[in-house]
C-alpha cells in the first residue's frame, strides 16, 4: 500500500522554476498528463524546443557576443525566449524572423528583418550552453528585458556608415564592410531615445544594455 501511494504522489503537478524570475513572475506549471509521456525530458525548461531552436540560439550567441560571459548569454537568450512566448512562436522563428540565418537587421526575400545576428556558425560549447539555458538551468536576473544592444558597437558601426554615405554622395566606391554597415542609421544615443519612448532600461551586463 505504501508503494502505491508513492507512485500516486508522483502525479501531482510538476513546477518548472527555471525561468520564473525572467518571465516577470510567470511560473510554468505542467500537470502530470504533460510529463514524460507527451513532452521529452529535455523540453521541460523555458519552452518547448528542438535542435533547430538550439542551433538558432547558439548562432545568436556566437554572432552577437561569442566570448561573452555566461551571465550575458543567459540574458541575451532570455530576451528572445520572452519574445517567442509573447508571440506564440518557436524560438527559431523568433530569432530568424523567417529569414534563416544571417545578419541583424537584414532579411531574406520571403522573411522579415532579423532582430538579432545569426551569421556565425555555432560552436559545440555554445550549443551546449544554449541547450542548458533553454532547459532552465540558469535563471535570468533582468526580469522583463525584451531586447538588447551594445552602445559602443552601435556607435562604431554608425560612424562607418556615416562615412560610407558621405563617400557615396561623392561617387567614391565603397568596400564590402562599408556597404554592409549602411543599414546602421542610428547611434547609441538615438537608439536610447527611440526605445525610451516605450520601454525602459532594465540593466547592463558587459557593456550590453537590456531594455523592456
Coordinates of C-alpha atoms in Angstrom, one line a residue:
X1 CA 0.0 0.0 0.0
X2 CA 2.8 2.4 0.8
X3 CA 4.5 1.8 -2.6
X4 CA 1.2 2.6 -4.4
X5 CA 0.8 5.9 -2.5
X6 CA 4.3 6.8 -3.5
X7 CA 3.6 6.3 -7.2
X8 CA 0.4 8.3 -6.9
X9 CA 2.2 11.2 -5.4
X10 CA 4.5 11.3 -8.5
X11 CA 1.4 12.5 -10.5
X12 CA 1.0 15.8 -8.6
X13 CA 1.6 19.0 -10.8
X14 CA 5.2 19.5 -11.8
X15 CA 6.5 23.1 -11.2
X16 CA 9.1 24.4 -13.6
X17 CA 11.0 27.2 -11.9
X18 CA 14.0 27.7 -14.2
X19 CA 12.6 30.8 -15.9
X20 CA 10.2 32.1 -13.3
X21 CA 12.2 35.2 -12.5
X22 CA 13.0 36.0 -16.1
X23 CA 9.4 35.8 -17.2
X24 CA 8.2 38.5 -14.9
X25 CA 6.8 36.2 -12.3
X26 CA 5.3 33.8 -14.8
X27 CA 5.5 30.3 -13.3
X28 CA 5.4 27.4 -15.8
X29 CA 3.4 24.5 -14.4
X30 CA 2.9 21.2 -16.2
X31 CA 0.4 18.7 -14.9
X32 CA 1.1 15.0 -14.7
X33 CA -0.6 14.4 -18.1
X34 CA 2.1 16.6 -19.7
X35 CA 5.2 15.0 -18.3
X36 CA 7.4 12.4 -19.9
X37 CA 4.5 10.8 -21.9
X38 CA 4.0 13.9 -24.1
X39 CA 7.0 16.2 -23.5
X40 CA 10.6 15.0 -24.0
X41 CA 12.6 15.4 -20.8
X42 CA 15.0 18.0 -22.4
X43 CA 12.0 20.2 -23.2
X44 CA 10.9 20.7 -19.5
X45 CA 12.6 24.1 -19.3
X46 CA 11.7 27.6 -20.5
X47 CA 9.7 26.5 -23.5
X48 CA 9.4 23.5 -25.9
X49 CA 12.5 23.3 -28.1
X50 CA 14.3 21.1 -30.6
X51 CA 17.7 21.1 -32.1
X52 CA 16.8 23.7 -34.7
X53 CA 15.9 26.1 -31.8
X54 CA 19.2 25.2 -30.1
X55 CA 21.2 25.9 -33.2
X56 CA 19.5 29.3 -33.7
X57 CA 20.1 30.2 -30.1
X58 CA 23.8 29.2 -30.2
X59 CA 24.3 31.0 -33.5
X60 CA 22.9 34.2 -32.0
X61 CA 25.4 33.9 -29.1
X62 CA 28.2 33.3 -31.5
X63 CA 27.3 36.2 -33.7
X64 CA 26.4 38.8 -31.0
X65 CA 29.0 38.2 -28.3
X66 CA 30.8 34.9 -28.8
X67 CA 33.3 35.5 -25.9
X68 CA 30.8 37.0 -23.5
X69 CA 30.3 35.5 -20.0
X70 CA 27.5 33.1 -19.1
X71 CA 25.6 35.8 -17.4
X72 CA 25.4 37.9 -20.6
X73 CA 24.4 34.9 -22.7
X74 CA 21.7 33.9 -20.3
X75 CA 20.1 37.4 -20.5
X76 CA 20.5 37.7 -24.3
X77 CA 18.8 34.4 -24.9
X78 CA 16.0 35.1 -22.4
X79 CA 15.1 38.2 -24.4
X80 CA 14.3 36.0 -27.4
X81 CA 12.6 33.4 -25.2
X82 CA 10.3 36.1 -23.8
X83 CA 9.6 37.4 -27.3
X84 CA 8.8 33.9 -28.6
X85 CA 6.4 33.1 -25.7
X86 CA 4.7 36.5 -26.2
X87 CA 4.2 35.9 -29.9
X88 CA 3.4 32.3 -29.6
X89 CA 6.1 31.1 -32.0
X90 CA 9.1 28.7 -31.9
X91 CA 12.4 30.2 -30.8
X92 CA 13.9 29.5 -34.2
X93 CA 11.2 31.6 -35.8
X94 CA 11.6 34.4 -33.3
X95 CA 15.4 34.6 -33.8
X96 CA 15.4 34.2 -37.6
X97 CA 12.2 36.1 -38.4
X98 CA 11.6 33.6 -41.2
X99 CA 14.8 34.8 -42.9
X100 CA 17.0 31.8 -41.9
X101 CA 20.5 32.7 -40.6
X102 CA 22.3 35.9 -41.3
X103 CA 22.9 39.5 -40.2
X104 CA 20.8 41.5 -37.8
X105 CA 18.5 44.0 -39.5
X106 CA 18.7 42.0 -42.8
X107 CA 16.1 39.8 -44.4
X108 CA 15.6 37.2 -47.0
X109 CA 13.2 37.6 -49.9
X110 CA 10.3 35.9 -48.0
X111 CA 11.2 36.7 -44.4
X112 CA 11.2 39.7 -42.1
X113 CA 14.1 41.7 -40.6
X114 CA 16.1 39.6 -38.2
X115 CA 16.1 41.0 -34.6
X116 CA 19.5 39.5 -33.8
X117 CA 22.5 38.3 -35.7
X118 CA 22.9 34.6 -36.5
X119 CA 25.5 34.7 -39.3
X120 CA 28.3 33.0 -37.4
X121 CA 28.3 29.2 -37.0
X122 CA 27.6 27.7 -33.6
X123 CA 30.5 26.1 -31.7
X124 CA 29.9 22.9 -29.7
X125 CA 30.5 24.8 -26.5
X126 CA 27.8 27.4 -27.4
X127 CA 25.4 24.7 -28.5
X128 CA 25.8 23.1 -25.0
X129 CA 25.4 26.5 -23.3
X130 CA 22.3 27.3 -25.3
X131 CA 20.8 23.9 -24.6
X132 CA 21.5 24.3 -20.9
X133 CA 19.9 27.8 -20.8
X134 CA 16.8 26.6 -22.7
X135 CA 16.5 23.6 -20.3
X136 CA 16.0 26.1 -17.4
X137 CA 19.3 25.5 -15.7
X138 CA 20.0 29.3 -15.3
X139 CA 17.6 32.0 -14.1
X140 CA 17.5 35.5 -15.5
X141 CA 18.4 38.4 -13.3
X142 CA 16.9 41.0 -15.6
X143 CA 13.2 40.3 -15.4
X144 CA 11.2 41.8 -18.2
X145 CA 14.1 42.5 -20.6
X146 CA 12.9 42.1 -24.2
X147 CA 15.8 43.5 -26.3
X148 CA 19.4 44.4 -26.0
X149 CA 22.1 46.4 -27.8
X150 CA 25.8 47.3 -27.3
X151 CA 26.2 51.1 -27.4
X152 CA 29.9 51.1 -28.3
X153 CA 29.3 48.7 -31.2
X154 CA 26.4 50.8 -32.4
X155 CA 28.4 54.0 -32.3
X156 CA 31.3 52.3 -34.2
X157 CA 29.0 50.9 -36.9
X158 CA 27.1 54.2 -37.3
X159 CA 30.4 56.1 -37.7
X160 CA 31.5 53.8 -40.5
X161 CA 28.0 54.0 -42.1
X162 CA 28.0 57.8 -42.0
X163 CA 31.4 57.9 -43.7
X164 CA 30.2 55.4 -46.3
X165 CA 27.2 57.6 -47.0
X166 CA 29.5 60.6 -47.4
X167 CA 31.6 58.6 -49.9
X168 CA 28.6 57.6 -51.8
X169 CA 27.5 61.2 -52.2
X170 CA 30.9 61.9 -53.7
X171 CA 30.7 59.0 -56.0
X172 CA 33.5 57.1 -54.2
X173 CA 33.2 53.3 -54.3
X174 CA 32.6 51.5 -51.0
X175 CA 34.3 48.4 -49.7
X176 CA 32.4 45.4 -48.6
X177 CA 32.3 46.3 -44.9
X178 CA 31.1 49.8 -45.6
X179 CA 28.3 48.5 -47.9
X180 CA 27.2 46.0 -45.2
X181 CA 27.1 48.7 -42.5
X182 CA 25.0 51.2 -44.5
X183 CA 21.9 49.7 -42.7
X184 CA 23.1 51.4 -39.4
X185 CA 21.2 54.7 -39.3
X186 CA 21.3 55.3 -35.5
X187 CA 24.0 55.8 -33.0
X188 CA 23.6 54.7 -29.4
X189 CA 22.1 58.0 -28.2
X190 CA 19.4 57.8 -31.0
X191 CA 18.7 54.1 -30.1
X192 CA 18.2 55.0 -26.5
X193 CA 15.9 58.0 -27.3
X194 CA 13.8 55.8 -29.6
X195 CA 13.5 52.9 -27.2
X196 CA 12.9 55.1 -24.1
X197 CA 9.7 56.3 -25.6
X198 CA 8.0 53.0 -25.0
X199 CA 10.4 50.9 -22.8
X200 CA 12.9 51.3 -20.0
X201 CA 16.5 50.3 -19.3
X202 CA 16.5 47.1 -17.2
X203 CA 20.2 46.7 -16.7
X204 CA 23.7 46.4 -18.2
X205 CA 26.0 43.4 -18.5
X206 CA 29.4 43.5 -20.1
X207 CA 28.6 46.9 -21.7
X208 CA 25.4 45.4 -23.3
X209 CA 22.2 47.3 -22.4
X210 CA 18.9 45.4 -21.8
X211 CA 15.6 47.1 -22.3
X212 CA 12.0 46.2 -21.6

